[in-house]
Amino acid sequence: MITFDFDDTLTRPVWDEKQQLFEPSENPNYHSFAKLKSFDEQGEEIMIVTTRWSRIEIVDFVEKYNLPISAIRCTEGELKGETLLEIGSQLHFDDSPHEAINNQKNGIPTMIVSYRFDTSNHSEICEFNLVESLYS
């Protein structure tokens, strides 16, 4: 089971030059899509796990972009680690360092989408190594 966050992971926020921050959007993150589809081609089951309260907009997004998602789980504002453990996630993709740290405590490897921290690589996915250094 491979899991992906939704907001700012499967979607790509837009940089607001005036405010000097990323604003959420429904723009697709094609780099994440490519990673997701490569796991699907390898026969992996893929789920979306999000802190959202409702999955309605996510279902529309998944259908619009024909993403091979088996299920969507909403944690309703809670950290995702326990849910990821419960469903047997072997690898999770997320934009949040807080989620990555919590996932490490639960033994869930996490890859982080880097754009919030490096505007020049805003569509890249990179390994989140900070977790290992914090807990080793």
PDB file of C-alpha atoms in Angstrom:
ATOM      1  CA  MET A   1       0.000   0.000   0.000  1.00  0.00           C
ATOM      2  CA  ILE A   2       1.409   3.373  -1.083  1.00  0.00           C
ATOM      3  CA  THR A   3      -0.293   6.512   0.221  1.00  0.00           C
ATOM      4  CA  PHE A   4      -0.358  10.111  -0.941  1.00  0.00           C
ATOM      5  CA  ASP A   5      -1.514  13.263   0.795  1.00  0.00           C
ATOM      6  CA  PHE A   6      -3.848  15.372  -1.343  1.00  0.00           C
ATOM      7  CA  ASP A   7      -3.442  19.128  -0.754  1.00  0.00           C
ATOM      8  CA  ASP A   8      -0.078  20.487  -1.892  1.00  0.00           C
ATOM      9  CA  THR A   9       1.111  16.964  -2.761  1.00  0.00           C
ATOM     10  CA  LEU A  10      -1.158  15.795  -5.577  1.00  0.00           C
ATOM     11  CA  THR A  11      -2.128  19.418  -6.095  1.00  0.00           C
ATOM     12  CA  ARG A  12       0.417  22.156  -6.711  1.00  0.00           C
ATOM     13  CA  PRO A  13       0.097  25.447  -4.882  1.00  0.00           C
ATOM     14  CA  VAL A  14       0.786  28.739  -6.610  1.00  0.00           C
ATOM     15  CA  TRP A  15       3.557  31.085  -5.464  1.00  0.00           C
ATOM     16  CA  ASP A  16       2.165  34.501  -4.518  1.00  0.00           C
ATOM     17  CA  GLU A  17       5.009  36.921  -5.182  1.00  0.00           C
ATOM     18  CA  LYS A  18       3.314  39.794  -3.361  1.00  0.00           C
ATOM     19  CA  GLN A  19       2.700  37.844  -0.151  1.00  0.00           C
ATOM     20  CA  GLN A  20       5.852  35.725  -0.559  1.00  0.00           C
ATOM     21  CA  LEU A  21       4.076  32.457   0.187  1.00  0.00           C
ATOM     22  CA  PHE A  22       2.384  29.527  -1.483  1.00  0.00           C
ATOM     23  CA  GLU A  23      -1.384  29.655  -1.887  1.00  0.00           C
ATOM     24  CA  PRO A  24      -3.390  26.426  -2.229  1.00  0.00           C
ATOM     25  CA  SER A  25      -4.815  25.586  -5.629  1.00  0.00           C
ATOM     26  CA  GLU A  26      -6.460  22.737  -7.482  1.00  0.00           C
ATOM     27  CA  ASN A  27      -3.604  22.698 -10.019  1.00  0.00           C
ATOM     28  CA  PRO A  28      -2.356  19.159 -10.613  1.00  0.00           C
ATOM     29  CA  ASN A  29       1.163  18.206  -9.545  1.00  0.00           C
ATOM     30  CA  TYR A  30       2.164  16.115 -12.558  1.00  0.00           C
ATOM     31  CA  HIS A  31       5.456  15.118 -10.936  1.00  0.00           C
ATOM     32  CA  SER A  32       3.508  13.445  -8.115  1.00  0.00           C
ATOM     33  CA  PHE A  33       1.125  11.944 -10.687  1.00  0.00           C
ATOM     34  CA  ALA A  34       4.082  10.316 -12.470  1.00  0.00           C
ATOM     35  CA  LYS A  35       5.333   8.806  -9.223  1.00  0.00           C
ATOM     36  CA  LEU A  36       1.838   7.592  -8.329  1.00  0.00           C
ATOM     37  CA  LYS A  37       1.315   6.026 -11.756  1.00  0.00           C
ATOM     38  CA  SER A  38       4.704   4.272 -11.622  1.00  0.00           C
ATOM     39  CA  PHE A  39       3.630   2.563  -8.387  1.00  0.00           C
ATOM     40  CA  ASP A  40       0.339   1.589 -10.031  1.00  0.00           C
ATOM     41  CA  GLU A  41       2.237   0.061 -12.970  1.00  0.00           C
ATOM     42  CA  GLN A  42       4.223  -2.008 -10.435  1.00  0.00           C
ATOM     43  CA  GLY A  43       0.944  -3.378  -9.076  1.00  0.00           C
ATOM     44  CA  GLU A  44       0.890  -1.373  -5.846  1.00  0.00           C
ATOM     45  CA  GLU A  45      -2.418  -0.367  -4.292  1.00  0.00           C
ATOM     46  CA  ILE A  46      -2.608   3.419  -3.862  1.00  0.00           C
ATOM     47  CA  MET A  47      -4.730   5.419  -1.443  1.00  0.00           C
ATOM     48  CA  ILE A  48      -5.092   9.104  -0.636  1.00  0.00           C
ATOM     49  CA  VAL A  49      -4.876   9.963   3.061  1.00  0.00           C
ATOM     50  CA  THR A  50      -5.724  13.579   3.845  1.00  0.00           C
ATOM     51  CA  THR A  51      -6.436  15.721   6.892  1.00  0.00           C
ATOM     52  CA  ARG A  52      -9.538  17.052   5.136  1.00  0.00           C
ATOM     53  CA  TRP A  53     -12.994  16.465   6.600  1.00  0.00           C
ATOM     54  CA  SER A  54     -14.666  15.705   3.261  1.00  0.00           C
ATOM     55  CA  ARG A  55     -13.599  13.736   0.210  1.00  0.00           C
ATOM     56  CA  ILE A  56     -16.083  15.176  -2.309  1.00  0.00           C
ATOM     57  CA  GLU A  57     -13.630  17.529  -4.093  1.00  0.00           C
ATOM     58  CA  ILE A  58     -10.943  14.843  -3.999  1.00  0.00           C
ATOM     59  CA  VAL A  59     -13.213  12.317  -5.739  1.00  0.00           C
ATOM     60  CA  ASP A  60     -13.879  14.879  -8.493  1.00  0.00           C
ATOM     61  CA  PHE A  61     -10.129  15.567  -8.841  1.00  0.00           C
ATOM     62  CA  VAL A  62      -9.282  11.834  -9.001  1.00  0.00           C
ATOM     63  CA  GLU A  63     -11.934  11.277 -11.674  1.00  0.00           C
ATOM     64  CA  LYS A  64     -10.891  14.356 -13.670  1.00  0.00           C
ATOM     65  CA  TYR A  65      -7.243  13.208 -13.846  1.00  0.00           C
ATOM     66  CA  ASN A  66      -8.035   9.477 -14.017  1.00  0.00           C
ATOM     67  CA  LEU A  67      -5.804   8.629 -11.051  1.00  0.00           C
ATOM     68  CA  PRO A  68      -5.584   4.948 -10.038  1.00  0.00           C
ATOM     69  CA  ILE A  69      -6.726   5.425  -6.426  1.00  0.00           C
ATOM     70  CA  SER A  70      -8.366   2.549  -4.537  1.00  0.00           C
ATOM     71  CA  ALA A  71      -9.706   4.629  -1.626  1.00  0.00           C
ATOM     72  CA  ILE A  72      -9.638   8.016   0.097  1.00  0.00           C
ATOM     73  CA  ARG A  73      -9.312   8.343   3.871  1.00  0.00           C
ATOM     74  CA  CYS A  74      -9.954  11.634   5.696  1.00  0.00           C
ATOM     75  CA  THR A  75      -8.365  12.046   9.138  1.00  0.00           C
ATOM     76  CA  GLU A  76     -10.509  15.113   9.892  1.00  0.00           C
ATOM     77  CA  GLY A  77      -7.668  17.338  11.038  1.00  0.00           C
ATOM     78  CA  GLU A  78      -5.685  14.640  12.856  1.00  0.00           C
ATOM     79  CA  LEU A  79      -2.117  13.642  12.009  1.00  0.00           C
ATOM     80  CA  LYS A  80      -2.024  10.758   9.544  1.00  0.00           C
ATOM     81  CA  GLY A  81       0.427   8.357  11.246  1.00  0.00           C
ATOM     82  CA  GLU A  82      -2.083   6.136  13.037  1.00  0.00           C
ATOM     83  CA  THR A  83      -4.312   5.913   9.962  1.00  0.00           C
ATOM     84  CA  LEU A  84      -1.314   5.014   7.798  1.00  0.00           C
ATOM     85  CA  LEU A  85      -0.385   2.271  10.270  1.00  0.00           C
ATOM     86  CA  GLU A  86      -3.966   0.993  10.359  1.00  0.00           C
ATOM     87  CA  ILE A  87      -4.210   0.656   6.573  1.00  0.00           C
ATOM     88  CA  GLY A  88      -0.696  -0.782   6.176  1.00  0.00           C
ATOM     89  CA  SER A  89       1.004   2.042   4.284  1.00  0.00           C
ATOM     90  CA  GLN A  90       4.513   1.023   3.253  1.00  0.00           C
ATOM     91  CA  LEU A  91       5.419   4.487   1.941  1.00  0.00           C
ATOM     92  CA  HIS A  92       3.705   7.872   2.218  1.00  0.00           C
ATOM     93  CA  PHE A  93       4.118  11.066   0.150  1.00  0.00           C
ATOM     94  CA  ASP A  94       3.329  14.398   1.837  1.00  0.00           C
ATOM     95  CA  ASP A  95       4.282  18.075   1.859  1.00  0.00           C
ATOM     96  CA  SER A  96       4.335  18.422   5.662  1.00  0.00           C
ATOM     97  CA  PRO A  97       7.466  17.933   7.793  1.00  0.00           C
ATOM     98  CA  HIS A  98       5.171  17.564  10.819  1.00  0.00           C
ATOM     99  CA  GLU A  99       3.489  14.596   9.162  1.00  0.00           C
ATOM    100  CA  ALA A 100       6.874  13.111   8.190  1.00  0.00           C
ATOM    101  CA  ILE A 101       8.132  13.348  11.777  1.00  0.00           C
ATOM    102  CA  ASN A 102       4.943  11.803  13.149  1.00  0.00           C
ATOM    103  CA  ASN A 103       5.065   9.080  10.499  1.00  0.00           C
ATOM    104  CA  GLN A 104       8.642   8.256  11.497  1.00  0.00           C
ATOM    105  CA  LYS A 105       7.437   7.688  15.076  1.00  0.00           C
ATOM    106  CA  ASN A 106       4.913   5.225  13.629  1.00  0.00           C
ATOM    107  CA  GLY A 107       7.501   3.526  11.405  1.00  0.00           C
ATOM    108  CA  ILE A 108       6.060   4.838   8.116  1.00  0.00           C
ATOM    109  CA  PRO A 109       8.730   5.989   5.609  1.00  0.00           C
ATOM    110  CA  THR A 110       7.759   9.360   4.132  1.00  0.00           C
ATOM    111  CA  MET A 111       8.883  11.141   0.997  1.00  0.00           C
ATOM    112  CA  ILE A 112       8.245  14.861   1.051  1.00  0.00           C
ATOM    113  CA  VAL A 113       7.294  17.212  -1.768  1.00  0.00           C
ATOM    114  CA  SER A 114       9.847  19.998  -1.433  1.00  0.00           C
ATOM    115  CA  TYR A 115       8.386  23.120  -3.030  1.00  0.00           C
ATOM    116  CA  ARG A 116       7.320  24.844   0.201  1.00  0.00           C
ATOM    117  CA  PHE A 117      10.932  24.971   1.266  1.00  0.00           C
ATOM    118  CA  ASP A 118      12.692  25.509  -2.052  1.00  0.00           C
ATOM    119  CA  THR A 119      10.847  27.536  -4.678  1.00  0.00           C
ATOM    120  CA  SER A 120      13.345  26.543  -7.379  1.00  0.00           C
ATOM    121  CA  ASN A 121      12.404  22.854  -6.962  1.00  0.00           C
ATOM    122  CA  HIS A 122       8.715  23.304  -6.272  1.00  0.00           C
ATOM    123  CA  SER A 123       7.599  20.262  -8.250  1.00  0.00           C
ATOM    124  CA  GLU A 124      10.249  17.837  -7.031  1.00  0.00           C
ATOM    125  CA  ILE A 125       9.797  14.929  -4.649  1.00  0.00           C
ATOM    126  CA  CYS A 126      12.737  14.283  -2.380  1.00  0.00           C
ATOM    127  CA  GLU A 127      13.551  11.987   0.511  1.00  0.00           C
ATOM    128  CA  PHE A 128      12.878  13.576   3.872  1.00  0.00           C
ATOM    129  CA  ASN A 129      16.170  12.859   5.655  1.00  0.00           C
ATOM    130  CA  LEU A 130      15.657  15.269   8.561  1.00  0.00           C
ATOM    131  CA  VAL A 131      13.580  12.630  10.327  1.00  0.00           C
ATOM    132  CA  GLU A 132      16.487  10.213  10.469  1.00  0.00           C
ATOM    133  CA  SER A 133      18.833  12.825  11.909  1.00  0.00           C
ATOM    134  CA  LEU A 134      16.277  13.858  14.547  1.00  0.00           C
ATOM    135  CA  TYR A 135      15.770  10.321  15.796  1.00  0.00           C
ATOM    136  CA  SER A 136      19.120   8.622  15.216  1.00  0.00           C
TER     137      SER A 136
END
